[in-house]
Tab-separated table of N, CA, C and O in Angstrom:
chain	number	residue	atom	x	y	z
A	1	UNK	N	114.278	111.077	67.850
A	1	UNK	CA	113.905	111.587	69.152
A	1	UNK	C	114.330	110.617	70.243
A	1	UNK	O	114.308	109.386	70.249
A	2	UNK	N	114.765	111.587	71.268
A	2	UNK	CA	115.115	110.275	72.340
A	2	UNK	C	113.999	109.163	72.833
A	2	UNK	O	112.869	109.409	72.412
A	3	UNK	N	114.078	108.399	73.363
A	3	UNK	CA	113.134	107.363	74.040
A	3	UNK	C	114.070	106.841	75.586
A	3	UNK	O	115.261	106.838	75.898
A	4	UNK	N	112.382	106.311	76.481
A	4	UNK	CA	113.099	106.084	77.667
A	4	UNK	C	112.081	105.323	77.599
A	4	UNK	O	110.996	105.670	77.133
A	5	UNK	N	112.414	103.928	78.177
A	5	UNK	CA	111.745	102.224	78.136
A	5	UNK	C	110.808	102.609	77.148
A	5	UNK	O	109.672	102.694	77.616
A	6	UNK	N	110.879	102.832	76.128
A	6	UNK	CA	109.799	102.626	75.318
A	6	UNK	C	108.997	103.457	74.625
A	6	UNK	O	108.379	103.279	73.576
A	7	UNK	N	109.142	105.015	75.826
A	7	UNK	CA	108.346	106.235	75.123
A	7	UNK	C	108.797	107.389	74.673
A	7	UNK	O	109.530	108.134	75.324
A	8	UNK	N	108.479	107.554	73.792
A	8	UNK	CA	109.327	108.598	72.940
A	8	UNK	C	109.260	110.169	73.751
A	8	UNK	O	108.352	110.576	74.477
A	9	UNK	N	110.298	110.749	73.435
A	9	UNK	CA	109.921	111.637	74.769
A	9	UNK	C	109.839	113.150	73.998
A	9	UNK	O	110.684	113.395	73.137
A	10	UNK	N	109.083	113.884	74.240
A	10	UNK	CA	108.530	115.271	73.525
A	10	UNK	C	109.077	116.677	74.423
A	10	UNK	O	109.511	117.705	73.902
A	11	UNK	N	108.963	116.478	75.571
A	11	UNK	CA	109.835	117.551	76.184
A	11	UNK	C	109.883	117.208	77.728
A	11	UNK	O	109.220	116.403	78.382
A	12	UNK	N	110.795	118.003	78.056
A	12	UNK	CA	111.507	117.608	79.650
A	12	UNK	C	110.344	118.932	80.438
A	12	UNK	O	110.396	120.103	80.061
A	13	UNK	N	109.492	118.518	81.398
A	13	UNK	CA	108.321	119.599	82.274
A	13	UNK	C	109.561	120.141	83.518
A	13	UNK	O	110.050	121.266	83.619
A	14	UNK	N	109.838	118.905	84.375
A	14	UNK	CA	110.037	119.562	85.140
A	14	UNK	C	111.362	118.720	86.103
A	14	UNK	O	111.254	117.571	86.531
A	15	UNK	N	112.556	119.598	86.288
A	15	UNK	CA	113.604	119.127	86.721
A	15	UNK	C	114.115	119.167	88.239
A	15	UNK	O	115.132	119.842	88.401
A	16	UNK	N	113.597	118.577	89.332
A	16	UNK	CA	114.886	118.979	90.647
A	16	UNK	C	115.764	118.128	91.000
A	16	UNK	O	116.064	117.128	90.349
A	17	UNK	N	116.227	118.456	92.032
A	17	UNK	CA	117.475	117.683	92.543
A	17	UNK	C	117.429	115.938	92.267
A	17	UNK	O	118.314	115.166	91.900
A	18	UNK	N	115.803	115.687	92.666
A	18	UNK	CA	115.846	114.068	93.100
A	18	UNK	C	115.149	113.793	91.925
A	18	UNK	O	115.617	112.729	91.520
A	19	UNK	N	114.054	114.278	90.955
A	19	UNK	CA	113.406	113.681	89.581
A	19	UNK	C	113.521	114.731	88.395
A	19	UNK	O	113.456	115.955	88.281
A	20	UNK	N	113.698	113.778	87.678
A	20	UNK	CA	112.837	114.250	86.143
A	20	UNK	C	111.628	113.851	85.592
A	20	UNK	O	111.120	112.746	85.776
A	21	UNK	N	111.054	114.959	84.755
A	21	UNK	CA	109.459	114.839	84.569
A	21	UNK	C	109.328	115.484	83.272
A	21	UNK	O	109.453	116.698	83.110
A	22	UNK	N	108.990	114.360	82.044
A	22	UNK	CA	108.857	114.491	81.051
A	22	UNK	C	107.174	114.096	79.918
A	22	UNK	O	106.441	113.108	79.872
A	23	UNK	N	107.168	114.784	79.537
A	23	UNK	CA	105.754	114.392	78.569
A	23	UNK	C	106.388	113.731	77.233
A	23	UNK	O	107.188	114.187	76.416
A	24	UNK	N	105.797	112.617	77.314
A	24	UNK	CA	105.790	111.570	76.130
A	24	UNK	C	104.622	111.224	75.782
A	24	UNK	O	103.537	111.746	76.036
A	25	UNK	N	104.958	110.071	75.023
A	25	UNK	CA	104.414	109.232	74.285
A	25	UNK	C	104.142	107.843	73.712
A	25	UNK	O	104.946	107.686	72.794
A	26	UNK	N	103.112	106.413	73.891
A	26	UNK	CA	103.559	105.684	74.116
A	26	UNK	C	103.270	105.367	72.707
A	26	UNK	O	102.608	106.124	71.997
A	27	UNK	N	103.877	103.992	72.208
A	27	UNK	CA	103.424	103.455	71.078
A	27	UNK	C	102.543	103.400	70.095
A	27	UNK	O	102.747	103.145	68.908
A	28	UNK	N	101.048	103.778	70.919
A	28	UNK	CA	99.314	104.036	70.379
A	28	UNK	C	99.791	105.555	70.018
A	28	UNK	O	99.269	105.934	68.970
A	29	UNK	N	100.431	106.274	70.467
A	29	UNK	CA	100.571	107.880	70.276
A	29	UNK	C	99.557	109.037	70.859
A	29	UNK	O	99.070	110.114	70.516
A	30	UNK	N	99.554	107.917	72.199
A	30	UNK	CA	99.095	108.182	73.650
A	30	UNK	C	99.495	109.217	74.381
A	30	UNK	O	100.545	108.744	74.818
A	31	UNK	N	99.387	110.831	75.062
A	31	UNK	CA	100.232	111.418	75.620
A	31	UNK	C	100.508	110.484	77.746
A	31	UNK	O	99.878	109.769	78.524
A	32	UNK	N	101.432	110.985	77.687
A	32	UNK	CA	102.012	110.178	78.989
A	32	UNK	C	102.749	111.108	79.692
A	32	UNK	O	103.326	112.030	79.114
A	33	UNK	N	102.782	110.946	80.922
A	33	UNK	CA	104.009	111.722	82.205
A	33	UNK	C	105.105	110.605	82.371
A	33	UNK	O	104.517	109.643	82.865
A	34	UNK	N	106.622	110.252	82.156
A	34	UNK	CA	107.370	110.228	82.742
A	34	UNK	C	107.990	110.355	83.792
A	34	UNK	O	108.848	111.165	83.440
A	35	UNK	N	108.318	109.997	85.554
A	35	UNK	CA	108.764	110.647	86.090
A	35	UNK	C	109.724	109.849	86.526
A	35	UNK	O	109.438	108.652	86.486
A	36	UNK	N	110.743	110.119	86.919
A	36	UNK	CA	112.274	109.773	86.912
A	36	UNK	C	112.661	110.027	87.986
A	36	UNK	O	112.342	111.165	88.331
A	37	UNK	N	113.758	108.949	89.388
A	37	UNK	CA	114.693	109.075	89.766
A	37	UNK	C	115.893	110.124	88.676
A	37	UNK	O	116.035	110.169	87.454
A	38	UNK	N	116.529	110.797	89.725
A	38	UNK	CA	117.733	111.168	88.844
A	38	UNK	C	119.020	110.084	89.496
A	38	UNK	O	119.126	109.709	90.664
A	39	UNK	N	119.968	109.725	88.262
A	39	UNK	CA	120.580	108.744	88.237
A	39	UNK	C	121.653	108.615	89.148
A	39	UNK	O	122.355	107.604	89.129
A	40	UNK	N	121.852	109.553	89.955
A	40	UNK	CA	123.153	110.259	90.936
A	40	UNK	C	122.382	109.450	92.265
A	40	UNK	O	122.911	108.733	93.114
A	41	UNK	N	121.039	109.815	92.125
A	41	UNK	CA	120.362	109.090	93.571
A	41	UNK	C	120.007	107.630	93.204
A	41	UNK	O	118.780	107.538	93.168
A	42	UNK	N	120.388	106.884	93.023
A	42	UNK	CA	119.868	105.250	93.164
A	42	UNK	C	120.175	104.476	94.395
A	42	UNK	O	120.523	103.295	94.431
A	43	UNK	N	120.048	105.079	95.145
A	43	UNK	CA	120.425	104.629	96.297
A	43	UNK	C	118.775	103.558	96.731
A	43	UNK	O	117.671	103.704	96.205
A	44	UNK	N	119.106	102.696	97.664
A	44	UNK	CA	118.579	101.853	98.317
A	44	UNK	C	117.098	102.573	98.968
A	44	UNK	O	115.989	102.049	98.861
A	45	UNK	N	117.428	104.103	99.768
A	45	UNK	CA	116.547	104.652	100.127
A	45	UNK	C	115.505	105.538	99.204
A	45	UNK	O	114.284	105.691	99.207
A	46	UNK	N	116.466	105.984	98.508
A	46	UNK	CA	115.226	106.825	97.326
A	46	UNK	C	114.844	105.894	96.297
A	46	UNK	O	114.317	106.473	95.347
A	47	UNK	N	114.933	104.628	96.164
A	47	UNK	CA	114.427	103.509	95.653
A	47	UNK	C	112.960	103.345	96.325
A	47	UNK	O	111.921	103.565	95.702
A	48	UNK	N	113.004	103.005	97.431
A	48	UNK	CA	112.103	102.312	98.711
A	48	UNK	C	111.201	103.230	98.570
A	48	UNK	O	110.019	102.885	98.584
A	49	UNK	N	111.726	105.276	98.320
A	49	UNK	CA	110.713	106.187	98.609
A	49	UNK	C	110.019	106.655	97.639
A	49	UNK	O	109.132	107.506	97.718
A	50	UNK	N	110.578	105.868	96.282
A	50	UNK	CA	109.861	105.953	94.613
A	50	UNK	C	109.148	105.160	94.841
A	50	UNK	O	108.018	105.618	95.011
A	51	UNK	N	109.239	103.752	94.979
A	51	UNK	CA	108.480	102.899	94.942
A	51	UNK	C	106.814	103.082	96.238
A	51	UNK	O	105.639	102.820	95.982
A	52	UNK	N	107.189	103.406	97.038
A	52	UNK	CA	106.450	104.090	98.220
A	52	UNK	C	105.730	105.004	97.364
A	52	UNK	O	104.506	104.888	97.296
A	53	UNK	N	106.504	106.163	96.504
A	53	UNK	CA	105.376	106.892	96.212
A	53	UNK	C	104.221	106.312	94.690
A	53	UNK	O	103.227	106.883	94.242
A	54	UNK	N	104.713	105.332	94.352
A	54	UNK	CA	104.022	104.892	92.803
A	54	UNK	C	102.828	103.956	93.899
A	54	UNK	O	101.627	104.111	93.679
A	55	UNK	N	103.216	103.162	94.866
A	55	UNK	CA	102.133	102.616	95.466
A	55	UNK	C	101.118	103.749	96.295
A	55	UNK	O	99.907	103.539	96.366
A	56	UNK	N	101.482	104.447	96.647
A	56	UNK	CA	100.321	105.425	97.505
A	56	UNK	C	99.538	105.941	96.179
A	56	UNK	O	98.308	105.940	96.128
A	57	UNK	N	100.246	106.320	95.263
A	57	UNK	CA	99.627	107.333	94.234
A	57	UNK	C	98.408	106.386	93.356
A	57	UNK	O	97.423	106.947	92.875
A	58	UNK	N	98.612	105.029	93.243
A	58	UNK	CA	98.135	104.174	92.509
A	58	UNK	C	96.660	103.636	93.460
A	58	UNK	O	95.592	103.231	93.002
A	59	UNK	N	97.038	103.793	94.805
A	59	UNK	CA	95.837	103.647	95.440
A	59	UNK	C	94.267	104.351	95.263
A	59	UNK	O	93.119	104.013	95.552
A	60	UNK	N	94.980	105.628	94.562
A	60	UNK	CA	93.481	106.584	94.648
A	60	UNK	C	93.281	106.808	93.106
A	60	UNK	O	94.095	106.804	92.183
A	61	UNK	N	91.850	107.013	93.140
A	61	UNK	CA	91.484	106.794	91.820
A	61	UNK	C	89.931	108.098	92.038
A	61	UNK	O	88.878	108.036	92.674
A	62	UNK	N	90.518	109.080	91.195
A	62	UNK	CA	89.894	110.148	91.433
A	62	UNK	C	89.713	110.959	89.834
A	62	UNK	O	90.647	110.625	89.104
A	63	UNK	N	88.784	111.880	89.183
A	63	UNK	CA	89.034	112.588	88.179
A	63	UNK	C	90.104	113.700	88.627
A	63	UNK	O	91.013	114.033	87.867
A	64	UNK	N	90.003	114.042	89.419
A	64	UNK	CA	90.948	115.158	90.472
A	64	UNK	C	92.447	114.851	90.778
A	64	UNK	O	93.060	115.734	91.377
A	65	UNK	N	93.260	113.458	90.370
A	65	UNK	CA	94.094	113.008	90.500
A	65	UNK	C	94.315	112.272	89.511
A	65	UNK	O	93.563	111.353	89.186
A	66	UNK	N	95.939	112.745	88.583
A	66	UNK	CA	96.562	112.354	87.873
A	66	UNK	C	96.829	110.446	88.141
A	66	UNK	O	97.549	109.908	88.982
A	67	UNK	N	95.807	109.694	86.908
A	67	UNK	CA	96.072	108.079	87.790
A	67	UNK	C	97.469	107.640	87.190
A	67	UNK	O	97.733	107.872	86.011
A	68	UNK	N	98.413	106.958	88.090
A	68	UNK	CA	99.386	106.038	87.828
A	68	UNK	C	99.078	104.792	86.333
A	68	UNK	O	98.044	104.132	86.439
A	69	UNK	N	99.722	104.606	85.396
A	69	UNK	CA	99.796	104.045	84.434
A	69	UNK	C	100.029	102.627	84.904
A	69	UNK	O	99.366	101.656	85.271
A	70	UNK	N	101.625	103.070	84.666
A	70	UNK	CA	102.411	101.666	85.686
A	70	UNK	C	103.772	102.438	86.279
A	70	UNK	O	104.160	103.606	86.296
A	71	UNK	N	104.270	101.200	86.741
A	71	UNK	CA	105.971	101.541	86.758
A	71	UNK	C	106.489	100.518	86.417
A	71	UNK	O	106.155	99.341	86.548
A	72	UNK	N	107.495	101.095	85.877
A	72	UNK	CA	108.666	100.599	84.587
A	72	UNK	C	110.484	100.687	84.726
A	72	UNK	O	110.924	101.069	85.810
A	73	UNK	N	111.259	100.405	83.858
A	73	UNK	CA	112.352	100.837	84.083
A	73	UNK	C	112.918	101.357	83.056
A	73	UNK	O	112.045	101.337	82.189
A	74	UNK	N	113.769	101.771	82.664
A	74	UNK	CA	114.972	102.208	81.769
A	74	UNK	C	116.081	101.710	82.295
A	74	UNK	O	116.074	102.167	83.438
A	75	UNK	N	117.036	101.052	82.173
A	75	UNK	CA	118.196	100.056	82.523
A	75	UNK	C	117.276	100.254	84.031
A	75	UNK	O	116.082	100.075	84.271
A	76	UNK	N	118.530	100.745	84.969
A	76	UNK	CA	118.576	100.344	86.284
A	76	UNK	C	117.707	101.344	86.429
A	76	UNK	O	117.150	100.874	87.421
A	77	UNK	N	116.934	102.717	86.167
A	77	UNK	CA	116.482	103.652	86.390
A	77	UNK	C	114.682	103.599	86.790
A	77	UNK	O	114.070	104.259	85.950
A	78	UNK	N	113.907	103.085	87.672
A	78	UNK	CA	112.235	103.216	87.570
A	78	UNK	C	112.126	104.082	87.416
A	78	UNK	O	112.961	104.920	87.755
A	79	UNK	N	110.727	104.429	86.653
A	79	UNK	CA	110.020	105.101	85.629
A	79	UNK	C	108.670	105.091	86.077
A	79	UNK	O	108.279	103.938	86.261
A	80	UNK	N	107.768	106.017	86.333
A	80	UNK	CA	106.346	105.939	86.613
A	80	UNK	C	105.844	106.767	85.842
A	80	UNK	O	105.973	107.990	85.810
A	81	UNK	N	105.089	105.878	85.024
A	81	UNK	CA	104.241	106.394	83.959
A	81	UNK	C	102.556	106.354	84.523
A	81	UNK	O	101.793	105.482	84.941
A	82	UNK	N	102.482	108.007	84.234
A	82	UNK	CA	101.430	108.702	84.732
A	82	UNK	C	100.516	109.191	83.408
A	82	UNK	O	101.188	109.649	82.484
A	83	UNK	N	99.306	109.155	83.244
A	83	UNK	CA	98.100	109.667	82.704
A	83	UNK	C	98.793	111.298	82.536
A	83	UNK	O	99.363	112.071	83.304
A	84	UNK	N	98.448	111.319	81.292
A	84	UNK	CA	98.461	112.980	81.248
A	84	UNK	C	97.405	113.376	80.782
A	84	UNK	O	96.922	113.029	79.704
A	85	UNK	N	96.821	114.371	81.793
A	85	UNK	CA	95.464	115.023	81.422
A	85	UNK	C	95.334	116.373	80.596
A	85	UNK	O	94.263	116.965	80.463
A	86	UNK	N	97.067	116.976	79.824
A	86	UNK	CA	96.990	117.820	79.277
A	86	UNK	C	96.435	119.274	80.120
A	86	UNK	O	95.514	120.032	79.817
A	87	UNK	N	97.273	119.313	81.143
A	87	UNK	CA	97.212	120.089	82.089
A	87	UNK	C	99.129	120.966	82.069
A	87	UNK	O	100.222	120.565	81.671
A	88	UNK	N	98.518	122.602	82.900
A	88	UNK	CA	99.619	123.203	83.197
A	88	UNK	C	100.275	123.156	83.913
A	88	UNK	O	99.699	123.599	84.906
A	89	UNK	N	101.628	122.778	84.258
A	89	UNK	CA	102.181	123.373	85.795
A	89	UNK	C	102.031	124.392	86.572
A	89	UNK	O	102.455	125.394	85.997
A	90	UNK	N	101.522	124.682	87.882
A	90	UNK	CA	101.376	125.812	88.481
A	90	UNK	C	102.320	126.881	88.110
A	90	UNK	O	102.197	128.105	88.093
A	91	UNK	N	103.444	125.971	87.774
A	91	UNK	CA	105.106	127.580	87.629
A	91	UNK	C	104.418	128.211	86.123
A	91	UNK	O	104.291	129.380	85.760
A	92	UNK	N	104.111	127.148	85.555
A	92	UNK	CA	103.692	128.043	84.041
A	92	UNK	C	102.039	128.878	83.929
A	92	UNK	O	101.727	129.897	83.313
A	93	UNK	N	101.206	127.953	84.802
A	93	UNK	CA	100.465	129.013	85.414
A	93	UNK	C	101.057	130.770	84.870
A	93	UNK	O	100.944	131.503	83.887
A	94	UNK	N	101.874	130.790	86.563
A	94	UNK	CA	101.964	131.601	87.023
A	94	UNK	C	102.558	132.992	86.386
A	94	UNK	O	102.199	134.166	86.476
A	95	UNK	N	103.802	132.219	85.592
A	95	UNK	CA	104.634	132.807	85.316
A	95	UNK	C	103.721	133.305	83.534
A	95	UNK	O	103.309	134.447	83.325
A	96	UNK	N	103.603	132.184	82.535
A	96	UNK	CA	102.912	132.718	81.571
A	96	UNK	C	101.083	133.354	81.531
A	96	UNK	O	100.591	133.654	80.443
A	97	UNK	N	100.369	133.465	82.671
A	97	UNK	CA	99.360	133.859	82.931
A	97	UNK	C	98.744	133.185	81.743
A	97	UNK	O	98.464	133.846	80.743
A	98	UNK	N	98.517	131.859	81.815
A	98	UNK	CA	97.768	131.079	81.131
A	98	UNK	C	95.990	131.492	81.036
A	98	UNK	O	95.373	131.513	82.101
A	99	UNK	N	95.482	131.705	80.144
A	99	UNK	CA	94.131	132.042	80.096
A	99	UNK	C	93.608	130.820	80.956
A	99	UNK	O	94.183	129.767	81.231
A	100	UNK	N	92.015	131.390	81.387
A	100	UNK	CA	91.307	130.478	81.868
A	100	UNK	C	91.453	129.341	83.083
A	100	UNK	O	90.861	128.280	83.281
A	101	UNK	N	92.687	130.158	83.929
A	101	UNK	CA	93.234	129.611	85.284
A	101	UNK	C	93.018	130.551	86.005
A	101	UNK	O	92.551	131.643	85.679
A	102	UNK	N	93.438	130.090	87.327
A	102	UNK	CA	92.887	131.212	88.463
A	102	UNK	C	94.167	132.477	88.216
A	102	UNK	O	93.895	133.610	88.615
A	103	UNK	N	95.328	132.266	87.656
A	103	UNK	CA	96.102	133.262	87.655
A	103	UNK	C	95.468	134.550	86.895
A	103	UNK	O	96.263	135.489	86.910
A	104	UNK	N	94.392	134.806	86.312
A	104	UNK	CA	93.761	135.657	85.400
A	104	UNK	C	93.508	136.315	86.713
A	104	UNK	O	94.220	137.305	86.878
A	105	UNK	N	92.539	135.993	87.877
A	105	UNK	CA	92.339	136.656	89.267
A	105	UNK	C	93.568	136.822	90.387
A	105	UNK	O	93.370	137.384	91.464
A	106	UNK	N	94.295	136.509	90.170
A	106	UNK	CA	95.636	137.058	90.958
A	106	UNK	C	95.858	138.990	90.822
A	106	UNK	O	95.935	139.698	89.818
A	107	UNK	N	95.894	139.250	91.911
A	107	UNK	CA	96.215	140.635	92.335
A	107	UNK	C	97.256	140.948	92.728
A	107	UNK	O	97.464	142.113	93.066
């Protein structure tokens, strides 16, 4: 299975232009969030605005908010490893009408 700095990676969640967002796994056989610069952007500024976002996100500490792990790298690539609470994406929500979400009350 592939690995990225360290965690073995189980499937790719969610892909756009500027990240990737993957559910892994760390060493203990821990589940984990991945989230990724994509490698086309390493620029100076979407550096400054990853790093910007791993510090704002790490500030709050809530049951209601996914907490920041750490951040990491893969060669030149940071990596913010996020708590996974074994939660859905809204798109899969939506789209697979996941029991026991608000999409069951959608009209």
């Amino acid at each position: 299975m592939k690995e990225i700095a360290g965690y073995q990676i189980l499937k790719q969640t969610f892909l756009s232009p500027k990240t990737i967002v993957y559910k892994a796994m760390d060493s203990d056989k821990n589940p984990v969030i991945l989230k990724m610069i994509r490698d086309y952007l390493l620029t100076n500024k979407e550096l400054a605005l990853f790093n910007s976002e791993y510090k704002v996100t790490s500030i709050f500490s809530s049951p209601f908010i996914t907490q920041v792990i750490k951040l990491t790298n893969h060669g030149n690539i940071p990596v913010m490893v996020l708590q996974d609470i074994g939660g859905a994406s809204l798109k899969d929500i939506i789209n697979n009408n996941i029991p026991g979400y608000f999409a069951d009350n959608l009209e």
